[in-house]
Amino acid sequence: MTELLYRSDAYARDCTARVLAVNDAGSIVLDRTVFYGSAGGQPGDRGTIEIAAGSVCPIATTVYDSDKATILHIAADKSASPPVGQTVRAVLDWDARFKLMRMHTCLHLLCALVKFPVTGGQVGAEEGRLDFDIEDASTVDRETLTVGLNALIAANHPVTERWISDAELEANPGLVRTMAVKPPIGSGKVRLVVIGENGVVDLQPCGGTHVRATGEIGPVVVTKMEKKGKLNRRIRVAFA
Ligand SMILES: [Zn+2]
């Protein structure tokens, strides 16, 4: 099981770690990492693993192993993989990660404005999208959403977290907005992401990485609203 440093500090850009395993396909297991493993619509991180004597192993992406607890750093060039037992430095492609944090947090705001069930979503470094089942699509339009998002961003609401037990979550099913992504239960406790004082803007279980305050997102624009089904609408947001 990998120690997930981004859980306690999403702003950690690098860390030292020990190489526990390297498999034939070039995936590298470290004892701890700042790399986010692809989950919940947020892609895995890119970056490098710096090995002693100046050699560097580029990491193309990061995923979870089948045990859902071990992070696999996928080497872009497996011949550059570090030896097992080596102490290395794991360094994020911070520009890419920070954009993902900004867009991911922005999608929470979209969720707060569109009060319908979420059926899917994807976070990208330039664009993000959420799919909703919307009873009456005439109640939702791009311009109003763009204005609403930028107002929540400009208000610079704090983004914090709170942990609750699995039982508390089960007792409050209204907290779960995303039907497509199961909340991360099973470990006994669940992380709630809290936007605004006491979650006045948004409050929901999430295991992703977020900015500390909504102002860090910067201006955005709702670029598209696509019809995906009778009720289903895909809403796309991009950085302005
Ligand atoms: Zn989130």
Tab-separated table of C-alpha atoms and ligand atoms in Angstrom, residues 42 104-105 108 191 193 204-210, ligand 1:
chain	number	residue	atom	x	y	z
A	42	GLN	CA	-9.302	13.009	-12.575
A	104	HIS	CA	-11.493	19.723	-10.597
A	105	THR	CA	-12.494	22.335	-8.000
A	108	HIS	CA	-17.536	21.100	-7.746
A	191	ARG	CA	-13.278	12.472	3.049
A	193	VAL	CA	-14.687	18.241	0.426
A	204	GLN	CA	-19.610	16.039	-1.029
A	205	PRO	CA	-17.346	13.021	-0.693
A	206	CYS	CA	-14.307	13.257	-2.988
A	207	GLY	CA	-10.832	11.736	-3.086
A	208	GLY	CA	-9.366	14.130	-5.694
A	209	THR	CA	-7.006	17.095	-5.416
A	210	HIS	CA	-8.409	20.624	-4.999
B	1	ZN	ZN	-13.293	16.775	-5.752
